[in-house]
CSV table of N, CA and C in Angstrom, one decimal:
chain,number,residue,atom,x,y,z
A,1216,MET,N,-201.1,41.4,69.0
A,1216,MET,CA,-202.0,42.4,69.1
A,1216,MET,C,-203.1,42.0,68.0
A,1217,LYS,N,-204.4,42.3,67.7
A,1217,LYS,CA,-205.2,42.0,67.0
A,1217,LYS,C,-205.4,43.0,65.9
A,1218,LYS,N,-205.4,42.5,64.3
A,1218,LYS,CA,-205.4,43.4,63.4
A,1218,LYS,C,-207.1,43.6,63.3
A,1219,THR,N,-207.1,45.3,63.1
A,1219,THR,CA,-208.4,45.9,62.9
A,1219,THR,C,-208.6,46.1,61.6
A,1220,GLY,N,-209.6,46.1,61.3
A,1220,GLY,CA,-210.6,46.0,60.3
A,1220,GLY,C,-210.4,47.3,59.3
A,1221,GLY,N,-210.2,47.7,58.0
A,1221,GLY,CA,-209.7,48.4,57.1
A,1221,GLY,C,-208.9,48.1,56.2
A,1222,PHE,N,-208.5,49.4,55.4
A,1222,PHE,CA,-207.5,48.8,54.0
A,1222,PHE,C,-206.0,49.5,54.5
A,1223,SER,N,-205.2,48.5,53.8
A,1223,SER,CA,-204.1,49.0,54.1
A,1223,SER,C,-203.4,50.2,53.4
A,1224,ILE,N,-202.6,50.8,53.1
A,1224,ILE,CA,-202.4,52.0,52.3
A,1224,ILE,C,-201.9,51.6,50.9
A,1225,PHE,N,-201.3,49.9,50.9
A,1225,PHE,CA,-200.6,49.2,49.8
A,1225,PHE,C,-201.9,48.9,48.7
A,1226,GLU,N,-203.1,48.8,49.7
A,1226,GLU,CA,-204.6,48.6,48.9
A,1226,GLU,C,-204.9,49.8,48.6
A,1227,LEU,N,-204.8,50.8,48.7
A,1227,LEU,CA,-205.3,52.0,48.5
A,1227,LEU,C,-204.6,52.3,47.5
A,1228,LEU,N,-203.4,52.4,46.8
A,1228,LEU,CA,-202.7,53.0,45.9
A,1228,LEU,C,-202.9,51.9,44.6
A,1229,ILE,N,-203.1,50.6,45.3
A,1229,ILE,CA,-203.2,49.6,44.0
A,1229,ILE,C,-204.9,50.4,43.3
A,1230,VAL,N,-205.9,50.8,44.4
A,1230,VAL,CA,-207.5,51.2,43.9
A,1230,VAL,C,-206.8,52.4,42.7
A,1231,LEU,N,-206.0,53.1,43.6
A,1231,LEU,CA,-206.0,54.5,42.8
A,1231,LEU,C,-205.0,54.3,41.6
A,1232,ALA,N,-204.2,53.6,41.6
A,1232,ALA,CA,-203.6,53.3,40.0
A,1232,ALA,C,-204.8,52.8,39.2
A,1233,VAL,N,-205.7,51.8,39.5
A,1233,VAL,CA,-206.5,51.5,38.6
A,1233,VAL,C,-207.4,52.1,38.4
A,1234,ILE,N,-207.6,53.3,38.8
A,1234,ILE,CA,-208.9,54.6,38.7
A,1234,ILE,C,-207.8,55.2,37.6
A,1235,ALA,N,-206.5,55.6,37.8
A,1235,ALA,CA,-205.8,56.3,36.9
A,1235,ALA,C,-205.7,55.9,35.4
A,1236,VAL,N,-205.7,54.5,35.5
A,1236,VAL,CA,-205.6,53.4,34.2
A,1236,VAL,C,-207.0,54.0,33.3
A,1237,VAL,N,-208.4,53.5,34.2
A,1237,VAL,CA,-208.9,53.7,33.4
A,1237,VAL,C,-209.7,55.1,32.9
A,1238,SER,N,-209.1,56.3,33.6
A,1238,SER,CA,-209.6,57.6,33.2
A,1238,SER,C,-208.8,57.9,32.0
A,1239,ALA,N,-207.3,57.5,31.8
A,1239,ALA,CA,-206.6,57.8,30.8
A,1239,ALA,C,-207.1,57.4,29.5
A,1240,ILE,N,-207.9,55.9,30.0
A,1240,ILE,CA,-208.4,55.2,28.8
A,1240,ILE,C,-209.6,56.0,28.6
A,1241,VAL,N,-210.3,56.3,29.4
A,1241,VAL,CA,-211.5,56.8,28.7
A,1241,VAL,C,-212.0,58.7,28.4
A,1242,ALA,N,-211.0,59.2,29.2
A,1242,ALA,CA,-211.0,60.6,29.0
A,1242,ALA,C,-210.8,61.3,27.4
A,1243,PRO,N,-210.2,60.3,26.5
A,1243,PRO,CA,-210.0,60.7,25.2
A,1243,PRO,C,-211.6,60.5,24.7
A,1244,ASN,N,-211.8,59.5,25.1
A,1244,ASN,CA,-213.2,59.3,24.1
A,1244,ASN,C,-214.5,60.5,24.7
A,1245,ILE,N,-214.3,60.6,26.0
A,1245,ILE,CA,-215.2,61.9,26.7
A,1245,ILE,C,-215.2,62.8,25.5
A,1246,ILE,N,-214.0,63.6,25.6
A,1246,ILE,CA,-213.7,64.5,24.7
A,1246,ILE,C,-213.7,64.7,23.3
A,1247,SER,N,-213.5,63.1,22.5
A,1247,SER,CA,-214.0,63.1,21.2
A,1247,SER,C,-215.4,63.3,21.2
A,1248,TRP,N,-216.1,62.5,22.1
A,1248,TRP,CA,-217.6,62.5,21.9
A,1248,TRP,C,-218.2,63.8,22.1
A,1249,ARG,N,-217.7,64.8,23.6
A,1249,ARG,CA,-218.5,66.0,23.4
A,1249,ARG,C,-218.2,66.7,22.0
A,1250,SER,N,-217.0,66.5,21.5
A,1250,SER,CA,-216.8,67.2,20.1
A,1250,SER,C,-217.6,66.9,18.9
A,1251,ASP,N,-217.9,65.8,18.8
A,1251,ASP,CA,-219.2,65.0,18.0
A,1251,ASP,C,-220.1,65.7,18.3
A,1252,ALA,N,-220.7,65.8,19.6
A,1252,ALA,CA,-222.1,66.3,20.2
A,1252,ALA,C,-222.5,67.8,19.5
A,1253,LYS,N,-221.1,68.5,19.9
A,1253,LYS,CA,-221.1,69.8,19.2
A,1253,LYS,C,-221.9,70.1,17.9
A,1254,LEU,N,-220.7,69.1,17.0
A,1254,LEU,CA,-221.0,69.1,15.6
A,1254,LEU,C,-222.5,68.8,15.2
A,1255,ARG,N,-223.0,67.7,15.8
A,1255,ARG,CA,-224.2,67.3,16.0
A,1255,ARG,C,-225.2,68.2,16.1
A,1256,ARG,N,-225.5,68.4,17.3
A,1256,ARG,CA,-226.2,70.0,17.7
A,1256,ARG,C,-226.3,71.3,16.8
A,1257,ALA,N,-225.0,71.6,16.1
A,1257,ALA,CA,-225.1,72.5,15.4
A,1257,ALA,C,-225.7,72.4,14.2
A,1258,ALA,N,-225.4,71.3,13.2
A,1258,ALA,CA,-225.9,70.9,12.3
A,1258,ALA,C,-227.8,70.7,12.6
A,1259,GLY,N,-228.2,70.1,13.3
A,1259,GLY,CA,-229.5,70.1,13.7
A,1259,GLY,C,-229.9,71.7,14.2
A,1260,ASN,N,-229.5,72.6,14.7
A,1260,ASN,CA,-230.0,73.9,14.8
A,1260,ASN,C,-229.6,74.6,13.5
A,1261,MET,N,-229.5,74.3,12.6
A,1261,MET,CA,-229.0,75.1,11.2
A,1261,MET,C,-230.1,74.6,10.8
A,1262,LYS,N,-230.6,73.2,10.4
A,1262,LYS,CA,-231.5,72.4,9.7
A,1262,LYS,C,-232.6,72.8,10.4
A,1263,THR,N,-232.9,73.1,11.6
A,1263,THR,CA,-234.0,73.7,12.2
A,1263,THR,C,-234.4,75.2,12.0
A,1264,ASP,N,-233.5,75.9,11.7
A,1264,ASP,CA,-233.5,77.6,11.5
A,1264,ASP,C,-233.6,77.7,9.6
A,1265,LEU,N,-233.3,76.5,9.0
A,1265,LEU,CA,-233.7,76.7,7.5
A,1265,LEU,C,-235.0,76.1,7.3
A,1266,GLU,N,-235.6,75.5,8.3
A,1266,GLU,CA,-237.1,74.9,8.3
A,1266,GLU,C,-237.8,76.3,8.4
A,1267,MET,N,-237.7,76.9,9.8
A,1267,MET,CA,-238.2,78.0,10.0
A,1267,MET,C,-237.8,79.1,8.8
A,1268,ALA,N,-237.0,79.7,8.3
A,1268,ALA,CA,-236.6,80.2,7.0
A,1268,ALA,C,-237.9,80.2,6.1
A,1269,LYS,N,-237.9,78.4,5.5
A,1269,LYS,CA,-239.0,78.2,4.9
A,1269,LYS,C,-240.2,78.3,5.4
A,1270,VAL,N,-240.5,78.0,6.0
A,1270,VAL,CA,-242.0,78.3,6.6
A,1270,VAL,C,-242.1,80.2,6.7
A,1271,ASN,N,-241.3,80.5,6.9
A,1271,ASN,CA,-241.7,82.1,7.0
A,1271,ASN,C,-241.7,82.4,5.4
A,1272,ALA,N,-241.1,82.4,4.8
A,1272,ALA,CA,-241.1,82.6,3.1
A,1272,ALA,C,-242.0,82.5,2.8
A,1273,ILE,N,-243.0,81.1,3.1
A,1273,ILE,CA,-244.4,81.1,2.6
A,1273,ILE,C,-245.1,81.8,3.3
A,1274,LYS,N,-245.0,82.0,4.5
A,1274,LYS,CA,-246.0,82.8,5.7
A,1274,LYS,C,-246.1,84.0,5.2
A,1275,GLU,N,-245.1,84.6,4.7
A,1275,GLU,CA,-244.9,86.2,4.3
A,1275,GLU,C,-244.9,86.3,2.8
A,1276,ASN,N,-244.8,85.2,2.0
A,1276,ASN,CA,-245.0,85.2,0.5
A,1276,ASN,C,-244.0,86.4,0.3
A,1277,ASN,N,-242.5,85.9,0.4
A,1277,ASN,CA,-241.6,87.0,0.1
A,1277,ASN,C,-240.2,85.8,0.7
A,1278,PHE,N,-239.4,86.5,0.1
A,1278,PHE,CA,-237.7,86.3,0.1
A,1278,PHE,C,-237.2,85.8,1.5
A,1279,VAL,N,-237.2,84.5,2.2
A,1279,VAL,CA,-236.4,84.5,3.8
A,1279,VAL,C,-234.9,84.4,3.1
A,1280,VAL,N,-233.7,84.9,3.9
A,1280,VAL,CA,-232.0,84.6,3.5
A,1280,VAL,C,-231.6,83.9,4.8
A,1281,MET,N,-230.9,83.4,4.9
A,1281,MET,CA,-230.0,82.9,5.8
A,1281,MET,C,-229.0,83.0,5.4
A,1282,LYS,N,-227.9,84.3,6.1
A,1282,LYS,CA,-226.9,84.5,5.3
A,1282,LYS,C,-225.9,84.2,6.7
A,1283,PHE,N,-224.8,83.8,6.0
A,1283,PHE,CA,-223.7,83.3,7.0
A,1283,PHE,C,-222.4,84.0,6.9
A,1284,GLN,N,-221.9,84.2,8.1
A,1284,GLN,CA,-220.9,84.9,8.4
A,1284,GLN,C,-220.1,84.8,9.6
A,1285,GLY,N,-218.7,84.8,9.6
A,1285,GLY,CA,-217.7,84.3,10.5
A,1285,GLY,C,-218.3,82.8,11.0
A,1286,ASP,N,-218.8,83.1,12.3
A,1286,ASP,CA,-219.1,81.8,13.0
A,1286,ASP,C,-220.5,81.8,13.3
A,1287,ALA,N,-221.6,82.6,12.5
A,1287,ALA,CA,-223.1,82.8,13.0
A,1287,ALA,C,-223.3,82.8,11.8
A,1288,TYR,N,-225.0,82.9,11.7
A,1288,TYR,CA,-225.5,83.4,11.1
A,1288,TYR,C,-226.8,84.1,11.3
A,1289,GLU,N,-227.5,84.5,10.0
A,1289,GLU,CA,-228.9,85.5,10.5
A,1289,GLU,C,-229.5,84.8,9.7
A,1290,VAL,N,-231.0,84.8,10.3
A,1290,VAL,CA,-231.8,85.0,9.1
A,1290,VAL,C,-233.1,86.2,9.2
A,1291,PHE,N,-233.4,86.4,8.4
A,1291,PHE,CA,-234.3,87.6,8.0
A,1291,PHE,C,-235.1,87.6,6.5
A,1292,LEU,N,-236.2,88.4,6.5
A,1292,LEU,CA,-237.0,88.6,5.7
A,1292,LEU,C,-236.2,89.7,4.6
A,1293,ASP,N,-236.3,89.5,3.5
A,1293,ASP,CA,-235.5,90.0,2.6
A,1293,ASP,C,-236.5,90.8,1.4
A,1294,ARG,N,-237.2,91.5,1.9
A,1294,ARG,CA,-238.0,92.0,0.4
A,1294,ARG,C,-237.3,92.5,-0.6
A,1295,SER,N,-236.1,93.0,-0.6
A,1295,SER,CA,-235.6,93.8,-1.7
A,1295,SER,C,-235.1,92.3,-2.6
A,1296,ASP,N,-234.6,91.3,-1.9
A,1296,ASP,CA,-234.1,90.0,-2.9
A,1296,ASP,C,-232.8,90.3,-3.2
A,1297,ASP,N,-231.9,91.0,-2.3
A,1297,ASP,CA,-230.5,91.0,-2.6
A,1297,ASP,C,-229.6,90.6,-2.0
A,1298,GLY,N,-230.0,89.7,-0.6
A,1298,GLY,CA,-229.4,88.8,0.0
A,1298,GLY,C,-228.8,89.7,1.0
A,1299,THR,N,-228.8,91.1,1.3
A,1299,THR,CA,-228.6,91.3,2.3
A,1299,THR,C,-229.6,92.4,3.4
A,1300,ARG,N,-229.5,92.5,4.5
A,1300,ARG,CA,-230.4,93.0,5.3
A,1300,ARG,C,-230.3,94.4,5.2
A,1301,ASP,N,-231.6,95.0,4.9
A,1301,ASP,CA,-231.7,96.6,4.9
A,1301,ASP,C,-232.7,96.9,6.4
A,1302,ALA,N,-232.9,98.1,6.5
A,1302,ALA,CA,-233.2,98.6,7.9
A,1302,ALA,C,-234.5,98.1,8.1
A,1303,ASP,N,-235.5,98.1,7.0
A,1303,ASP,CA,-237.2,97.8,7.0
A,1303,ASP,C,-237.3,96.3,6.9
A,1304,GLU,N,-236.0,95.2,7.2
A,1304,GLU,CA,-236.3,94.2,6.8
A,1304,GLU,C,-236.1,93.2,8.2
A,1305,PRO,N,-237.3,92.9,8.7
A,1305,PRO,CA,-237.1,92.0,10.1
A,1305,PRO,C,-235.8,91.0,10.0
A,1306,LEU,N,-235.2,90.9,11.3
A,1306,LEU,CA,-234.4,89.8,11.7
A,1306,LEU,C,-235.3,88.8,12.2
A,1307,LEU,N,-235.0,87.6,12.1
A,1307,LEU,CA,-236.2,86.4,12.7
A,1307,LEU,C,-235.1,85.6,13.6
A,1308,LYS,N,-233.7,85.6,13.2
A,1308,LYS,CA,-233.1,84.7,14.1
A,1308,LYS,C,-231.5,85.2,13.5
A,1309,THR,N,-230.7,84.9,15.2
A,1309,THR,CA,-229.4,84.8,14.8
A,1309,THR,C,-229.0,83.8,15.9
A,1310,ARG,N,-227.7,82.9,15.2
A,1310,ARG,CA,-227.3,82.1,16.1
A,1310,ARG,C,-225.9,82.0,15.8
A,1311,SER,N,-225.2,81.7,17.0
A,1311,SER,CA,-223.7,81.4,16.8
A,1311,SER,C,-223.5,80.2,16.9
A,1312,LEU,N,-222.4,80.0,16.3
A,1312,LEU,CA,-222.1,78.5,16.3
A,1312,LEU,C,-221.4,78.5,17.5
A,1313,PRO,N,-221.4,77.2,18.4
A,1313,PRO,CA,-220.9,76.8,19.8
A,1313,PRO,C,-219.0,76.8,19.4
A,1314,ALA,N,-218.2,76.7,20.2
A,1314,ALA,CA,-217.1,76.9,20.4
A,1314,ALA,C,-216.6,75.3,19.8
A,1315,GLY,N,-215.6,75.5,19.2
A,1315,GLY,CA,-215.0,74.1,18.4
A,1315,GLY,C,-215.8,73.3,17.0
A,1316,VAL,N,-216.9,74.4,16.3
A,1316,VAL,CA,-217.4,74.3,15.2
A,1316,VAL,C,-217.5,75.5,14.3
A,1317,ALA,N,-216.9,75.3,13.0
A,1317,ALA,CA,-216.8,76.3,12.4
A,1317,ALA,C,-217.6,76.3,10.7
A,1318,PHE,N,-218.1,77.3,10.0
A,1318,PHE,CA,-218.1,76.8,8.8
A,1318,PHE,C,-217.1,76.6,8.1
A,1319,ASP,N,-216.8,75.5,6.9
A,1319,ASP,CA,-215.7,75.5,6.3
A,1319,ASP,C,-216.3,76.4,4.9
A,1320,PHE,N,-216.2,77.7,4.6
A,1320,PHE,CA,-216.1,78.3,3.1
A,1320,PHE,C,-215.3,77.7,2.2
A,1321,SER,N,-214.0,77.5,2.6
A,1321,SER,CA,-213.4,76.8,1.6
A,1321,SER,C,-213.5,75.5,1.1
A,1322,HIS,N,-214.5,74.7,1.8
A,1322,HIS,CA,-214.3,73.5,1.1
A,1322,HIS,C,-215.2,73.4,-0.3
A,1323,PRO,N,-214.6,72.8,-1.1
A,1323,PRO,CA,-215.2,72.0,-2.4
A,1323,PRO,C,-216.6,72.0,-2.8
A,1324,ASN,N,-217.1,71.5,-1.9
A,1324,ASN,CA,-218.4,71.3,-1.9
A,1324,ASN,C,-219.6,72.4,-1.4
A,1325,TRP,N,-218.7,73.5,-0.9
A,1325,TRP,CA,-219.5,74.5,-0.2
A,1325,TRP,C,-220.2,75.2,-1.3
A,1326,THR,N,-221.4,75.6,-2.2
A,1326,THR,CA,-221.9,75.7,-2.8
A,1326,THR,C,-223.1,76.9,-2.8
A,1327,PHE,N,-223.2,77.4,-1.7
A,1327,PHE,CA,-224.2,78.5,-1.3
A,1327,PHE,C,-223.2,79.7,-1.7
A,1328,THR,N,-224.2,81.0,-2.9
A,1328,THR,CA,-223.5,81.8,-3.6
A,1328,THR,C,-223.4,82.9,-2.6
A,1329,SER,N,-222.5,83.8,-2.4
A,1329,SER,CA,-222.4,84.9,-1.5
A,1329,SER,C,-222.5,84.4,0.0
A,1330,HIS,N,-222.3,83.0,0.5
A,1330,HIS,CA,-222.8,82.9,1.6
A,1330,HIS,C,-224.2,82.9,2.1
A,1331,VAL,N,-225.0,83.0,1.4
A,1331,VAL,CA,-226.5,83.1,1.6
A,1331,VAL,C,-227.4,81.8,1.2
A,1332,ALA,N,-228.4,81.3,2.0
A,1332,ALA,CA,-229.3,80.6,1.6
A,1332,ALA,C,-230.3,81.5,1.2
A,1333,LYS,N,-231.3,80.8,0.2
A,1333,LYS,CA,-232.7,81.7,-0.2
A,1333,LYS,C,-234.1,80.9,-0.4
A,1334,PHE,N,-235.1,81.5,0.2
A,1334,PHE,CA,-236.3,80.8,-0.1
A,1334,PHE,C,-237.0,81.7,-0.6
A,1335,ASN,N,-237.9,81.4,-1.5
A,1335,ASN,CA,-238.9,82.4,-2.1
A,1335,ASN,C,-240.2,82.0,-1.4
A,1336,GLY,N,-241.3,82.8,-1.8
A,1336,GLY,CA,-242.7,82.5,-1.1
A,1336,GLY,C,-243.4,81.2,-1.4
A,1337,ARG,N,-243.2,80.2,-2.2
A,1337,ARG,CA,-243.4,79.1,-2.2
A,1337,ARG,C,-242.6,77.9,-1.6
A,1338,GLY,N,-241.5,78.1,-1.1
A,1338,GLY,CA,-240.5,77.5,-0.3
A,1338,GLY,C,-240.0,76.8,-0.9
A,1339,THR,N,-239.8,77.2,-2.4
A,1339,THR,CA,-238.6,76.8,-2.7
A,1339,THR,C,-237.0,77.7,-2.9
A,1340,ALA,N,-236.0,76.8,-3.0
A,1340,ALA,CA,-234.9,77.3,-2.8
A,1340,ALA,C,-233.7,77.4,-4.2
A,1341,ASP,N,-232.9,78.3,-3.7
A,1341,ASP,CA,-231.8,78.1,-4.4
A,1341,ASP,C,-230.8,76.9,-4.1
A,1342,LYS,N,-230.8,75.9,-4.7
A,1342,LYS,CA,-229.9,74.8,-4.3
A,1342,LYS,C,-228.3,75.3,-3.9
A,1343,GLY,N,-228.3,74.4,-2.8
A,1343,GLY,CA,-226.5,74.7,-2.4
A,1343,GLY,C,-226.6,73.5,-0.8
A,1344,THR,N,-225.2,73.8,-0.7
A,1344,THR,CA,-224.5,73.0,0.6
A,1344,THR,C,-223.9,73.6,1.0
A,1345,ALA,N,-223.9,73.9,2.7
A,1345,ALA,CA,-223.0,74.5,3.6
A,1345,ALA,C,-222.4,73.4,4.2
A,1346,ILE,N,-221.1,73.6,4.8
A,1346,ILE,CA,-220.5,72.9,5.7
A,1346,ILE,C,-219.8,73.2,6.9
A,1347,LEU,N,-220.2,72.2,7.9
A,1347,LEU,CA,-219.8,72.5,9.4
A,1347,LEU,C,-218.4,71.5,9.4
A,1348,ILE,N,-217.5,72.0,10.1
A,1348,ILE,CA,-216.5,71.4,10.8
A,1348,ILE,C,-216.2,71.9,12.0
A,1349,ASN,N,-215.6,70.5,12.3
A,1349,ASN,CA,-215.1,70.5,14.4
A,1349,ASN,C,-214.0,70.7,14.1
A,1350,THR,N,-213.1,70.3,15.7
A,1350,THR,CA,-211.9,70.5,15.9
A,1350,THR,C,-211.3,69.4,15.5
A,1351,LYS,N,-211.8,68.3,15.4
A,1351,LYS,CA,-211.2,66.5,14.8
A,1351,LYS,C,-211.3,66.9,13.7
A,1352,GLY,N,-211.9,67.7,12.4
A,1352,GLY,CA,-212.1,67.5,11.1
A,1352,GLY,C,-213.2,67.0,10.7
A,1353,ASP,N,-214.4,66.4,11.8
A,1353,ASP,CA,-215.7,66.0,11.3
A,1353,ASP,C,-216.1,66.8,10.5
A,1354,GLU,N,-216.9,66.5,9.7
A,1354,GLU,CA,-218.0,67.3,8.6
A,1354,GLU,C,-219.3,67.2,8.8
A,1355,ARG,N,-219.9,68.0,8.5
A,1355,ARG,CA,-221.9,67.6,8.8
A,1355,ARG,C,-222.3,68.4,7.4
A,1356,HIS,N,-222.7,68.0,6.1
A,1356,HIS,CA,-222.9,69.0,4.9
A,1356,HIS,C,-224.4,68.9,5.1
A,1357,ILE,N,-224.8,70.3,5.0
A,1357,ILE,CA,-226.2,70.7,5.2
A,1357,ILE,C,-226.7,71.3,4.1
A,1358,ARG,N,-227.5,70.6,3.4
A,1358,ARG,CA,-227.7,70.4,2.0
A,1358,ARG,C,-229.4,70.9,1.7
A,1359,VAL,N,-229.4,72.1,0.8
A,1359,VAL,CA,-230.9,72.4,0.7
A,1359,VAL,C,-231.2,72.3,-0.8
A,1360,GLU,N,-232.3,71.9,-1.1
A,1360,GLU,CA,-232.4,71.3,-2.3
A,1360,GLU,C,-233.5,72.4,-3.0
A,1361,THR,N,-233.7,72.2,-4.5
A,1361,THR,CA,-234.6,73.3,-5.0
A,1361,THR,C,-235.8,73.7,-4.6
A,1362,LEU,N,-236.4,72.1,-4.5
A,1362,LEU,CA,-237.8,72.2,-3.7
A,1362,LEU,C,-238.1,72.7,-2.3
A,1363,GLY,N,-236.9,73.1,-2.0
A,1363,GLY,CA,-236.8,73.3,-0.3
A,1363,GLY,C,-236.5,72.4,0.8
A,1364,ARG,N,-236.2,71.1,-0.1
A,1364,ARG,CA,-235.8,69.8,1.1
A,1364,ARG,C,-234.5,70.1,1.8
A,1365,ILE,N,-234.7,69.9,3.2
A,1365,ILE,CA,-233.5,70.1,3.7
A,1365,ILE,C,-232.7,68.8,4.2
A,1366,SER,N,-231.3,68.4,4.1
A,1366,SER,CA,-231.0,67.4,5.0
A,1366,SER,C,-229.9,67.4,5.6
A,1367,VAL,N,-229.1,67.1,6.3
A,1367,VAL,CA,-227.9,66.9,7.0
A,1367,VAL,C,-227.4,65.7,6.6
A,1368,ILE,N,-226.1,65.9,6.0
A,1368,ILE,CA,-225.5,64.2,5.5
A,1368,ILE,C,-224.3,64.5,6.2
A,1369,LYS,N,-223.5,63.1,6.8
A,1369,LYS,CA,-222.4,62.8,7.4
A,1369,LYS,C,-221.3,63.1,6.5
């Protein structure tokens, strides 16, 4: 009898075993990468929203506040300069943090008083640092300097 072309069951099992081993090695790295990407994205979004708050404070020549609460923050025009949003103060932006990323309010480097970042009409700010943390414990520090410079620090 002639042997016909194709794979034997043994060859197929070896290929499946190799794929299983490679998957077991790669899967944790993919999960870790995804967690890091969420943290980077959240920090980048927050920096962009702080820049937007600064620009709006200059444009409106008034106070603009980013208030951190739970797993989200809101940006609003704060005409009364009290850090809370009144009925006549327009909401400029709200954003929730992605799943697996949270504010670390208890971190010793968290320095925003009353969980509020505030810019005045000249674009200067109350100096402070907010900390984002992911499920792996990695952190990103978002720092606002007195002159309005905003930076993300690993």
